[in-house]
XYZ file of C-alpha atoms in Angstrom:
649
model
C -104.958 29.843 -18.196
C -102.854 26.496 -19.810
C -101.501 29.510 -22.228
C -99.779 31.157 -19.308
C -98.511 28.445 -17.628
C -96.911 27.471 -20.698
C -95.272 31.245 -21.268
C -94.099 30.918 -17.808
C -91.965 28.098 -18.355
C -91.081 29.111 -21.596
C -89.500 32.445 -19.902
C -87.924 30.295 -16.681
C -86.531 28.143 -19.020
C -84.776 31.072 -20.925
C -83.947 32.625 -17.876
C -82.334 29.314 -16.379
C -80.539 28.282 -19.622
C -77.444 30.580 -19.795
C -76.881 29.842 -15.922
C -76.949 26.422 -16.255
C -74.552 26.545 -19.742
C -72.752 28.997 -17.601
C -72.366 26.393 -14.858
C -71.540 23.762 -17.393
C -68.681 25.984 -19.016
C -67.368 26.552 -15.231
C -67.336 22.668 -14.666
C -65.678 21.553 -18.357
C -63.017 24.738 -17.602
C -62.301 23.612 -14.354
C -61.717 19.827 -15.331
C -59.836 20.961 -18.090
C -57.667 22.808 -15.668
C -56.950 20.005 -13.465
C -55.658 17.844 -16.773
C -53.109 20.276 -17.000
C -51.783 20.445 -13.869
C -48.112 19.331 -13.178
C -47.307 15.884 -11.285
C -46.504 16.337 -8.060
C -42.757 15.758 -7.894
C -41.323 12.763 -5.729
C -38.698 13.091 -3.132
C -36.354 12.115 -5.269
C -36.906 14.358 -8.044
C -37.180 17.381 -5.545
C -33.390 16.833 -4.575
C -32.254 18.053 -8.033
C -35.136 19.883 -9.362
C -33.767 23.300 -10.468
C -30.141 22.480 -8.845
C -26.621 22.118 -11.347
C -26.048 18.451 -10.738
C -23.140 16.321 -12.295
C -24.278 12.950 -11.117
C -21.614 9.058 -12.490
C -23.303 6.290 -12.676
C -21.510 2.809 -11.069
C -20.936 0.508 -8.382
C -22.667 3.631 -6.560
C -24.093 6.538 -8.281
C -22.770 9.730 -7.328
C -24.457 13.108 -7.374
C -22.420 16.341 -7.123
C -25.182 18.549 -6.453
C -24.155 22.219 -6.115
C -21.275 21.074 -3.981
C -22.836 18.736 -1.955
C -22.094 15.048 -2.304
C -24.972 12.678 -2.468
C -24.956 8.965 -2.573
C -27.066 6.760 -4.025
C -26.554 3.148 -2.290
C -28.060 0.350 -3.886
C -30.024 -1.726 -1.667
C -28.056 -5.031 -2.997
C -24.878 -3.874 -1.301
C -26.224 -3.072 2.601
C -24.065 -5.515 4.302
C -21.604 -6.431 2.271
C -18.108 -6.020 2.896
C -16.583 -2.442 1.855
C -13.126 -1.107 1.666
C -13.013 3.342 1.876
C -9.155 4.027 1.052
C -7.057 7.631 0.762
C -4.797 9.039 -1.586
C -2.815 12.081 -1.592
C -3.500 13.478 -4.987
C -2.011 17.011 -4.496
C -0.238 19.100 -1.939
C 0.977 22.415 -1.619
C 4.148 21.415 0.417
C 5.921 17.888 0.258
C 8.013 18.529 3.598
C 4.248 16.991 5.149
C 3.703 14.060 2.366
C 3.962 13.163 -0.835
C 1.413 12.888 -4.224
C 0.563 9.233 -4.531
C 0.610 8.531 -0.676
C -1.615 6.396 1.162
C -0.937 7.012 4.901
C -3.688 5.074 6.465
C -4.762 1.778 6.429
C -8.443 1.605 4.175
C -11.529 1.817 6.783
C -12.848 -1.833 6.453
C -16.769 -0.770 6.729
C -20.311 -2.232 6.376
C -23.421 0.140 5.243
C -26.632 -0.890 7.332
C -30.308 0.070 6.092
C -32.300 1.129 9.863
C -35.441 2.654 9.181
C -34.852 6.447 8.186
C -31.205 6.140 7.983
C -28.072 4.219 6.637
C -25.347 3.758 9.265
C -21.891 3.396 8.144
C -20.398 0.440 10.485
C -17.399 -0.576 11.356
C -17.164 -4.583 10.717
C -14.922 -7.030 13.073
C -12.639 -9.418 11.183
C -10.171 -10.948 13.796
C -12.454 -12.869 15.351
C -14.429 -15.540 14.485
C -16.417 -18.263 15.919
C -17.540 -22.311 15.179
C -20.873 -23.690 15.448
C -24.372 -22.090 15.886
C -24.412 -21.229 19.518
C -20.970 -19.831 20.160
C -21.507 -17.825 16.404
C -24.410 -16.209 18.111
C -22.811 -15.659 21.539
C -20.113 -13.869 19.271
C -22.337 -11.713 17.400
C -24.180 -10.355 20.740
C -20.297 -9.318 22.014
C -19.132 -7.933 18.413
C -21.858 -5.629 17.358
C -20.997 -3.267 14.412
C -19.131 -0.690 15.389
C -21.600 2.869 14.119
C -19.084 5.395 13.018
C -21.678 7.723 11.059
C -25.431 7.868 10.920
C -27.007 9.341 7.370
C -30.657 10.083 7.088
C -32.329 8.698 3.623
C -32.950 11.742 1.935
C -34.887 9.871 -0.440
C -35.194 6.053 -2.284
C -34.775 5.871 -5.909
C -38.401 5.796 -8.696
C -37.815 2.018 -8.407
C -36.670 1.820 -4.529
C -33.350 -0.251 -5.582
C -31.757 2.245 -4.011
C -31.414 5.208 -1.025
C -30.101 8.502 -1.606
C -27.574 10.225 1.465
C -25.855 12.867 1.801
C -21.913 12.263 2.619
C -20.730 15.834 1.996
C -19.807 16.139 5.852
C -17.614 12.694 5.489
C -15.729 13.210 2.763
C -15.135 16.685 3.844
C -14.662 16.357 7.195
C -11.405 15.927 9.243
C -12.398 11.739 9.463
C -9.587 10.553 11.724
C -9.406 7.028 9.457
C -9.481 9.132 6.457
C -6.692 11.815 7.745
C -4.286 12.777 5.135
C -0.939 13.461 7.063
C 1.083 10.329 8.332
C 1.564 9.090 11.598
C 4.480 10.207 13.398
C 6.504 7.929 15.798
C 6.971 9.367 19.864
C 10.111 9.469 19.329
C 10.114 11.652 16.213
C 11.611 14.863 16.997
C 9.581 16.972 14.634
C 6.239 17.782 15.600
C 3.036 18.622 13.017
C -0.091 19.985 13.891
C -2.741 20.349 12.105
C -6.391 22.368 12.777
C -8.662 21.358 9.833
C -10.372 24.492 7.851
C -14.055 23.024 6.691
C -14.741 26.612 5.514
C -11.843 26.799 3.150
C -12.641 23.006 1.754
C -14.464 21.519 -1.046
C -15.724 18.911 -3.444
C -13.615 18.301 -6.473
C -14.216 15.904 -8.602
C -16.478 12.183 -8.376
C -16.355 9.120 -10.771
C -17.898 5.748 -11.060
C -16.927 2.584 -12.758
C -19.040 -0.813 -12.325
C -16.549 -2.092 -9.347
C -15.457 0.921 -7.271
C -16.175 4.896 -7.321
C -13.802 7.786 -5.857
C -14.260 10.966 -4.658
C -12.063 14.237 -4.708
C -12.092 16.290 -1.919
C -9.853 19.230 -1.432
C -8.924 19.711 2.431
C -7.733 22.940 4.193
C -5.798 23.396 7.387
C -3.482 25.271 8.881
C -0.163 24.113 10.025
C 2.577 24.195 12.355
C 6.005 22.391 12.604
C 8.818 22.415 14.823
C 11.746 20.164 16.200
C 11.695 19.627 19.905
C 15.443 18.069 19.880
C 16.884 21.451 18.409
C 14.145 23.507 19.645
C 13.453 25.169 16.132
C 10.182 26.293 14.745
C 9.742 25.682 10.740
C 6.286 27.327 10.579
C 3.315 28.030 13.001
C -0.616 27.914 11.525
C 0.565 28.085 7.706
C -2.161 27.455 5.177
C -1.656 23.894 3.513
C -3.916 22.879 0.981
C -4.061 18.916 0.191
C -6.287 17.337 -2.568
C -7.182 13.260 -1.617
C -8.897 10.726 -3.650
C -11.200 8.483 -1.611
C -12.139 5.444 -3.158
C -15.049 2.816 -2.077
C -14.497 -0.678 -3.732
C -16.089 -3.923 -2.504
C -14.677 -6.615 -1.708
C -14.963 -9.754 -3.628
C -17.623 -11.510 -2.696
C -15.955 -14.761 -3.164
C -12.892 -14.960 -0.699
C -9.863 -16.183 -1.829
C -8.090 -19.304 -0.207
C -6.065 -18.091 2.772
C -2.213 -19.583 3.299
C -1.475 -20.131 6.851
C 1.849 -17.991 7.735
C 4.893 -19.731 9.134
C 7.099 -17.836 11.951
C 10.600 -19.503 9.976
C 10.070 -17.200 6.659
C 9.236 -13.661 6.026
C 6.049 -12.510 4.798
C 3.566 -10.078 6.432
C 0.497 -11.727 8.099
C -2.651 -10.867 9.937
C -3.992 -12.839 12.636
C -7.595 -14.209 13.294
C -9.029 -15.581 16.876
C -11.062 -18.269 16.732
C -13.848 -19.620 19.261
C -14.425 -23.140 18.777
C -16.378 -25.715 20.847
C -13.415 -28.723 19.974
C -10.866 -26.284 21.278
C -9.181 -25.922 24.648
C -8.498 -22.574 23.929
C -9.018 -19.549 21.797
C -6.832 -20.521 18.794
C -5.105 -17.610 16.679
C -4.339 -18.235 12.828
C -1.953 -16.609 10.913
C -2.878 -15.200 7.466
C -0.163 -14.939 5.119
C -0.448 -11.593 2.468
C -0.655 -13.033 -0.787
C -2.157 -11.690 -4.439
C -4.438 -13.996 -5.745
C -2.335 -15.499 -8.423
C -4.393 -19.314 -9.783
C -3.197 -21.123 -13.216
C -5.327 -19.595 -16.245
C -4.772 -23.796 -17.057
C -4.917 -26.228 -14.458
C -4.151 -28.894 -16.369
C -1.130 -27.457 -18.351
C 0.156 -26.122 -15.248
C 0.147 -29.362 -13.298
C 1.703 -30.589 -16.832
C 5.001 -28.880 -15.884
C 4.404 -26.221 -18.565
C 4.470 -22.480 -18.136
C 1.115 -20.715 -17.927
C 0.022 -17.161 -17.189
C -1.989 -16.756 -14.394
C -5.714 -15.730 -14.361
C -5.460 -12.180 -13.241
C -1.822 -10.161 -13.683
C -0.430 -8.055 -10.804
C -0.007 -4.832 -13.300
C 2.195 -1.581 -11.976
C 1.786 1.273 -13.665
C 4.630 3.348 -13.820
C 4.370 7.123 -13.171
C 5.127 9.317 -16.675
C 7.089 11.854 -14.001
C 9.978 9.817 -13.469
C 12.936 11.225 -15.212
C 12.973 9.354 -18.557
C 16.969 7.930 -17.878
C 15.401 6.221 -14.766
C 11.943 4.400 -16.112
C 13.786 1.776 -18.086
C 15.914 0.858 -14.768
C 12.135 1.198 -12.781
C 10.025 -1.323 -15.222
C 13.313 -3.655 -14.612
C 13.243 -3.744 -10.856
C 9.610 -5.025 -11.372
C 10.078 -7.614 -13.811
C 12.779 -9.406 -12.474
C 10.492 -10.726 -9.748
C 8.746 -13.168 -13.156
C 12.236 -14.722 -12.571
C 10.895 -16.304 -9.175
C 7.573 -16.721 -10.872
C 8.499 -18.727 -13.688
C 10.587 -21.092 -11.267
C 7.351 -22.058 -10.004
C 5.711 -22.444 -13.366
C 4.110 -19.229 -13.791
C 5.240 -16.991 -16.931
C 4.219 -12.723 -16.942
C 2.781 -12.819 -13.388
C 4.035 -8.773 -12.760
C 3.690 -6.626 -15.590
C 4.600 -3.506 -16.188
C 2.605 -0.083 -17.869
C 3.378 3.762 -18.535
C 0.487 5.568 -17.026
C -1.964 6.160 -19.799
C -2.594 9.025 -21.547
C -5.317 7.765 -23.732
C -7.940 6.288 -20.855
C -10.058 8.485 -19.617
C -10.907 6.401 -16.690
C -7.227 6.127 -15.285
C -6.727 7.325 -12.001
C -3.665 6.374 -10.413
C -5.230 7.253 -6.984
C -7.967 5.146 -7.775
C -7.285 1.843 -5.784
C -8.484 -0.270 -8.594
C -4.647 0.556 -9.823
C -1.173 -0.487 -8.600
C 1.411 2.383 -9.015
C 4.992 3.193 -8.798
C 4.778 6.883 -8.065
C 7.683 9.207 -8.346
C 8.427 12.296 -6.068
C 10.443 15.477 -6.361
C 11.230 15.218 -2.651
C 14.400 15.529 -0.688
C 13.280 12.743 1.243
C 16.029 10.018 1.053
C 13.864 7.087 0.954
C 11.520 4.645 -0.869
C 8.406 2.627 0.355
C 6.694 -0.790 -0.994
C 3.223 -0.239 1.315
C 0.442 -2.997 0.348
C -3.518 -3.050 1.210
C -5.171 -6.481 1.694
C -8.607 -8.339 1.982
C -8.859 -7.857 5.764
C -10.935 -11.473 6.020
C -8.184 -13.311 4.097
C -4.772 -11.378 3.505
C -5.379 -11.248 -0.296
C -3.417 -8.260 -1.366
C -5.547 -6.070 -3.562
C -3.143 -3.141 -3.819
C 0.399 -1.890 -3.974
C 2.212 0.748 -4.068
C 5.989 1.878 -4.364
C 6.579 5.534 -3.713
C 10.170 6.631 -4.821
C 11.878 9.815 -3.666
C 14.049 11.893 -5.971
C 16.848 12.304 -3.458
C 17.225 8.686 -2.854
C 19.360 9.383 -5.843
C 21.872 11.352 -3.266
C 21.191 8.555 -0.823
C 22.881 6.185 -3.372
C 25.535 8.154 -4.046
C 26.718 8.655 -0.939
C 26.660 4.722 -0.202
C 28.159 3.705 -2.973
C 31.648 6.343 -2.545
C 31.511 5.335 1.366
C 31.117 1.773 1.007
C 32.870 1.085 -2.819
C 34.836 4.050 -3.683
C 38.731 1.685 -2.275
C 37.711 -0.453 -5.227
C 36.093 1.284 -7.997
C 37.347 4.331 -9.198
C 34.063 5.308 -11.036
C 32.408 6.447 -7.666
C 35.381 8.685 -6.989
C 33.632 11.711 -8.560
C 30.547 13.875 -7.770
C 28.827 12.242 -10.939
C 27.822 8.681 -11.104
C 27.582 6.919 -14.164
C 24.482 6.771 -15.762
C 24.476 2.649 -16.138
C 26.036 2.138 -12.552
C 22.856 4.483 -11.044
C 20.671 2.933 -13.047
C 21.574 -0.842 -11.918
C 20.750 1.002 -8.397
C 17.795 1.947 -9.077
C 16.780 -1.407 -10.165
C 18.001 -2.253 -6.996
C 15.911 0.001 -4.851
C 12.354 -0.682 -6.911
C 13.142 -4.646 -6.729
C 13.188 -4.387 -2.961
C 10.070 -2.384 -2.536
C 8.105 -4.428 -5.246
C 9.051 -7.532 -3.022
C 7.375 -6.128 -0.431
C 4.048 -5.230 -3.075
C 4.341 -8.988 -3.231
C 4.309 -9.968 0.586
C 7.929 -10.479 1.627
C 9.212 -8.665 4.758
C 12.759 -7.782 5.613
C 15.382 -10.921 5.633
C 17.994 -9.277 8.007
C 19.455 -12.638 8.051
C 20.257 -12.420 4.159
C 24.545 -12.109 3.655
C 25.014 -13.398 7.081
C 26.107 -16.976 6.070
C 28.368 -15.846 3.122
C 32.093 -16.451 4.439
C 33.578 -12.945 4.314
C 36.054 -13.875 1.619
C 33.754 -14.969 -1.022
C 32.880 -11.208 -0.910
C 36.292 -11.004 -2.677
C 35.572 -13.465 -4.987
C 34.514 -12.939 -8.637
C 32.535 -16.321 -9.206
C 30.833 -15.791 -6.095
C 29.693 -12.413 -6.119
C 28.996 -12.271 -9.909
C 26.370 -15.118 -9.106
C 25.169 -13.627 -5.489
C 26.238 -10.372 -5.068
C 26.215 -9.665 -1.944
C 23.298 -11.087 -0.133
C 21.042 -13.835 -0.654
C 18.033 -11.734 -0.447
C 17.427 -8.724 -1.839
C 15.046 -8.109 1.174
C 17.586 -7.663 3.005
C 19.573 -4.379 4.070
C 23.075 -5.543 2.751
C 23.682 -2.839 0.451
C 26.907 -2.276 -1.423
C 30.583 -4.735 -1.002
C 32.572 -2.739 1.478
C 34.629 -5.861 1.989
C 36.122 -5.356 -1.564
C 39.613 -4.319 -1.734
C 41.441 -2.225 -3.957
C 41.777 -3.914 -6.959
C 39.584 -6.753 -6.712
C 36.643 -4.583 -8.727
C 39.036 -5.155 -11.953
C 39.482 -9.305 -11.355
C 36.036 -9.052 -11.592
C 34.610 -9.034 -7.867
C 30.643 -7.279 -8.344
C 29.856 -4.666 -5.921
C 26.559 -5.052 -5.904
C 23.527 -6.828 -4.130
C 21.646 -9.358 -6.542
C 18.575 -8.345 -8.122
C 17.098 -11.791 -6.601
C 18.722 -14.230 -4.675
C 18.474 -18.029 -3.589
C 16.004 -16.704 -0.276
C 14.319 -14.682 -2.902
C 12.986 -17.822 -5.055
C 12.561 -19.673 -1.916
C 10.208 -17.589 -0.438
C 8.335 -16.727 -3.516
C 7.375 -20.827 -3.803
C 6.812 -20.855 -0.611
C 4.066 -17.958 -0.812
C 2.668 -18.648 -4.286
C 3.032 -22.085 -5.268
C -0.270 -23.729 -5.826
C -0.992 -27.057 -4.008
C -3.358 -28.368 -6.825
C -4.376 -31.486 -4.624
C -5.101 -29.772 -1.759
C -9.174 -29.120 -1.234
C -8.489 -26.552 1.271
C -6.155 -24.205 3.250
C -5.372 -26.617 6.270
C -5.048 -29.729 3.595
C -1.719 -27.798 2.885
C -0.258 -27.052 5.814
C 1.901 -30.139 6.350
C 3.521 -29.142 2.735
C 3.993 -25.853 3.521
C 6.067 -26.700 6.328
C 7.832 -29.409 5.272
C 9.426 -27.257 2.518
C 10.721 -25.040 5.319
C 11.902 -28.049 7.288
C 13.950 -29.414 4.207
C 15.829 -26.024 3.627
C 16.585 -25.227 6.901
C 20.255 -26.973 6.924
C 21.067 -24.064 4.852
C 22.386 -21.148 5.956
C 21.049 -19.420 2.712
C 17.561 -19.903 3.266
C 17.585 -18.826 6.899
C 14.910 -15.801 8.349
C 16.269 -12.977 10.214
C 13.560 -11.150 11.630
C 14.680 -7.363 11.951
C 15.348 -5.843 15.527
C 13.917 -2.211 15.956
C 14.304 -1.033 19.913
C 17.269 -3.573 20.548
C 19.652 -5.524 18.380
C 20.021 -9.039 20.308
C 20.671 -11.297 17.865
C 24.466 -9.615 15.405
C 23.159 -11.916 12.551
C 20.299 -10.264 11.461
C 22.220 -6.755 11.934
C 20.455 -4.296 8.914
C 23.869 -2.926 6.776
C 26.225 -5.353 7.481
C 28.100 -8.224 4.985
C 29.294 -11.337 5.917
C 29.638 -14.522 8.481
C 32.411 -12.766 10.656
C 31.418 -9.003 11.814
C 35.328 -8.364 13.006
C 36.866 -9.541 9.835
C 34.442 -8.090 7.390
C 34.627 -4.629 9.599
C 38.524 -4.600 9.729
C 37.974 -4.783 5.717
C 35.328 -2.270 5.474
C 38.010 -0.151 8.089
C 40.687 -0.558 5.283
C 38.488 0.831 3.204
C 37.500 4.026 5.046
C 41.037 4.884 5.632
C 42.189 4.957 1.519
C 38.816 6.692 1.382
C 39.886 9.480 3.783
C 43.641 9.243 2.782
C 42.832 9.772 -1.244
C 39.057 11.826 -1.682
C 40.325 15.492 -1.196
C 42.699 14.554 -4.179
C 39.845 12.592 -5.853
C 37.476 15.578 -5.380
C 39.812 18.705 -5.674
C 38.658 19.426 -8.772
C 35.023 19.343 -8.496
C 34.356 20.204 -5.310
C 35.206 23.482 -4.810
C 33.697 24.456 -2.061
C 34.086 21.285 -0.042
C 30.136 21.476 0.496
C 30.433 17.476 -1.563
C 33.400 16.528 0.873
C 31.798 17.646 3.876
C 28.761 15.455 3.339
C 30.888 12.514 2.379
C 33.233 13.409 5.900
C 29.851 12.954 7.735
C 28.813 9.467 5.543
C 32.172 7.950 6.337
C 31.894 8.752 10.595
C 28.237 6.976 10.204
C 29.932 3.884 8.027
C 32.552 3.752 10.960
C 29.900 3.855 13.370
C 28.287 1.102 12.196
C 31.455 -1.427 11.893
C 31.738 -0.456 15.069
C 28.126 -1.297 16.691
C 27.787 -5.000 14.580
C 31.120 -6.143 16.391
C 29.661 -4.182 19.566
C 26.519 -6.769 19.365
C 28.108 -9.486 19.204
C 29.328 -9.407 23.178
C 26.474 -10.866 24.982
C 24.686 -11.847 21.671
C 22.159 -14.605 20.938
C 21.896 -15.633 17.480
C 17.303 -16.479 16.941
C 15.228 -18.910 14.963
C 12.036 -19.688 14.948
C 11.998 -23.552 15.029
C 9.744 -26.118 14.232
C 10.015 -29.861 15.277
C 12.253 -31.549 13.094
C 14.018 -28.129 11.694
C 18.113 -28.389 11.535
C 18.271 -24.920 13.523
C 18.443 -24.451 17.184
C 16.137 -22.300 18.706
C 19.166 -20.217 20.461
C 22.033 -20.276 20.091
C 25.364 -18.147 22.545
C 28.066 -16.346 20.254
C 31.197 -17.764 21.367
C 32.843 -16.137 23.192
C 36.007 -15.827 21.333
């Protein structure tokens, strides 16, 4: 009986054995199986798993992901202070704009972390307020502005950092962003423009530790007419513009603001303050300054020269015609001349655009450029960007049109050919154009630096010195080259060859004034108000002279005849009757002058329609003067009169 219990068992257990090995083998193969299997990807990882991605690594990582633009925003930067700026980088037609342009002021924004998305906010910088409980009454009226809501697609392996997707913004029709410039009322021509998202794309993205851009190219179609002549150029036309969008943050420490004073002329920006101490909501003025500080403080209050911490550096664009970059780099350097006065040595510098950096972008706002066009626009333009909390200019650019070339021309046989017979022909010399070139960049470059229009600039020089070699060989013209004097139509036949110079100055005595005014450190003052008494004082002590006197320039109406733009001189009827005397040997002599070259009077009848403008304008200055009322802005204590009648003789 034990004997077949024991054979039982013995066959159960052989029976049982290979299903329980079996069952083993299932259990090892299917732990084995789960050791193999793949992570489980992360959010992150899923946005670029199997996709062509081309991602730059900076400020801000960038992802170009199949044409899609994602952002990866480090968590450090939500709420700080951010500048989004546009560039025109290419165009298929310059009659709209030009390459180089930057037709809007930069978006001054703020990126805010919410839950599941990032806004993009629109930050307040006007007003301001003093003390805990009025700061917080503030803040309740001056929320942040939401101009675009972006869900996190995903944070970062280490959550430094949330990933959105800004495809839609950068190639959208953003109104703050839009590449085609504002157009006065009273602007004749009239451009439309219906945006083509279907027909746009992303170009290009790159990222360096303080700023990144983004290329977009932009499709619309557009029309253009003129109302006044009741013309149509072109209705729905395809135009095709490429713009460079950069983000760069704004310092984090603020530069020292200058208070602005009404009695000179630099641009400003205003700030309203709430303050418990005040009577009243009190407005500041912000003057627009670079940040220029002594690389030696102690040398520097020593009287010696020193170069300053940072440089303001324009790079010069390689497409300028190589007889006009020498004349370019020297209406930018002739501005160290005011710089060195006040003890400052290689402040502006100048560069060819590199060919050997890869990271050079000259519609990158991290550089300041002098940008050339092959436009028939007759013009040139010195726009800056600033530091919208403290005026501190952080770019510049001057934008020069090839036909200002013909503009110059045409001034300088209208206005100098009586007295210099080298303007007499359809060609004008090389050195002669050049000088006015010079001119031209000098002008705009003093507005890169701050300085507004002096209208007020040749209207103290006695008419006569105009005829007088000492005088103009030391000021030209004008005492500012800010101002719109242009070329010595009050020279007379002959007077060119005792030596009388036809030209404005490349600087002059307003010039250096202003410049020390704006830039001149105040090493003992602590803080921006500590300097205010200074700053005024200096204008207080100059204002006996005429030189040094601010004409603010008249747009709708012209009230005040000495701050006329185009005119020379203390007395509008004498230096008119001269510039009159002019235009008559002009008319009298250019057919014979011209015969030769100009065929097919096409030259002639250009200059015919120059000369009736020059007459018109001799004619308006004296016009302004019945009725007039010559303006100053006058402090306490200035040598000025606020008003003053024109006589009436």
């Amino acid at each position: 009986m034990k004997m077949k219990k024991l054979v039982l068992i013995f066959i159960c257990l052989a029976v049982l054995s290979p299903i329980a090995t079996s069952a083993k083998a299932r259990k090892s193969k299917k732990a084995k199986t789960e050791t193999v299997a793949p992570p489980q990807l992360s959010a992150y990882d899923k946005l670029f798993q199997g996709k062509q991605t081309r991602s730059e690594k900076g400020l801000i990582t960038l992802h170009d992901v199949e044409g899609r633009l994602l952002v990866e925003l480090p968590i450090s930067l939500m709420g700080r202070d951010v500048l989004i700026g546009s560039t025109v980088s290419g165009i298929t037609d310059n009659r709209f704009m030009s390459v180089g342009e930057k037709h809007r002021a930069p978006m001054q924004v703020t990126f805010e972390l919410d839950g599941k998305n990032v806004s993009m906010c629109k930050r307040r910088f006007d007003i301001t307020a003093e003390g805990s409980e009025m700061q917080e009454a503030l803040k309740r009226n001056t929320l942040l502005g939401i101009i675009s809501n972006f869900d996190i697609k995903a944070y970062s392996s280490d959550s430094t950092s949330v990933v959105i997707d800004m495809t839609e913004f950068f190639l959208g029709n953003t109104p703050d962003l839009n590449p085609f410039p504002n157009r006065s009322a009273s602007d004749p021509v009239r451009v439309t423009q219906s945006f083509r998202r279907e027909l746009s794309k992303l170009l290009d993205i790159k990222a360096f530790e303080d700023n990144v851009s983004i290329k977009s190219r932009l499709a619309y179609s557009v029309s253009m007419s003129n109302t006044a002549k009741r013309i149509s150029y072109m209705t729905d036309a395809p135009f095709t513009v490429e713009v460079t969008r950069s983000i760069m943050l704004l310092p984090q420490t603020s530069a020292r603001v200058r208070y602005a004073d009404p009695r000179i002329g630099v641009f400003f920006q205003h700030q309203s303050i709430y303050g418990s101490s005040k009577e009243k909501v009190e407005t500041k003025y912000y003057a627009r300054r670079w940040r220029l500080e002594p690389s030696d403080s102690s040398a520097y209050a020593a009287g010696e020269l020193v170069e300053p911490v940072t440089p303001i550096v324009f790079y010069v664009d390689n497409a300028f015609p190589e007889f006009w970059r020498p004349y370019v780099t020297k209406g930018v350097e002739v501005w160290n001349r005011a710089f060195e006065k006040i003890g400052f040595k290689n402040v502006v510098r100048v560069r060819p655009f590199p060919t050997d950096d890869p990271s050079f972008d000259p519609d990158n706002l991290k550089y300041n450029c002098i940008r050339y066009s092959p436009s028939e626009t007759t013009n040139s333009a010195g726009p800056h960007w600033t530091d919208p909390r403290t005026g501190e200019i952080i770019n510049a650019s001057v934008y020069i049109y090839h036909n200002i070339v013909k503009l110059l021309q045409e001034w300088l046989f209208v206005q100098t050919a009586a007295a210099d017979p080298a303007v007499r022909g359809m060609k004008i010399p090389d050195e002669l154009m050049g000088d006015c070139l010079a001119y031209v960049v000098a002008h705009e470059v003093g507005h890169c630096l701050g300085l507004m229009h002096n209208m007020a600039g040749s209207s103290s020089i006695p008419v006569d010195s105009l005829r007088c070699p000492e005088f103009t060989q030391k000021h030209g013209t004008t005492y500012s080259i800010m101002d719109y004097a242009r070329f010595n139509y009050v020279a007379q036949p002959g007077d060119k060859e005792k030596g009388v110079s036809l030209m404005p100055p490349m600087l002059g005595k307003y010039d250096y004034y202003a410049i020390e005014w704006l830039y001149r450190p105040i090493l003992s003052a602590q803080t921006a108000e500590d300097e205010v008494q200074a700053l005024r004082k200096f204008i207080t002590d100059h204002s006996a002279d005429p030189a040094y006197r601010y004409g603010k320039q008249q747009t709708r109406a012209r009230i005040d005849p000495s701050a006329i733009e185009e005119d020379l001189g203390d007395d509008p009827v004498k230096s008119a009757e001269y510039g009159l005397a002019n235009l008559k040997y002009i008319t009298e002599n250019f057919n014979d002058w011209l015969a030769a070259e100009d065929v097919d009077y096409a030259y002639r009848q250009t200059l015919l329609s120059q000369i009736v403008s020059q007459y018109q304008r001799y004619l308006n200055r004296v016009l302004c003067n019945i009725g007039g009322i010559y303006l100053n802005e006058r402090f306490e204590g200035d040598a000025l009169q606020s008003y003053e009648v024109v006589p009436a003789q």
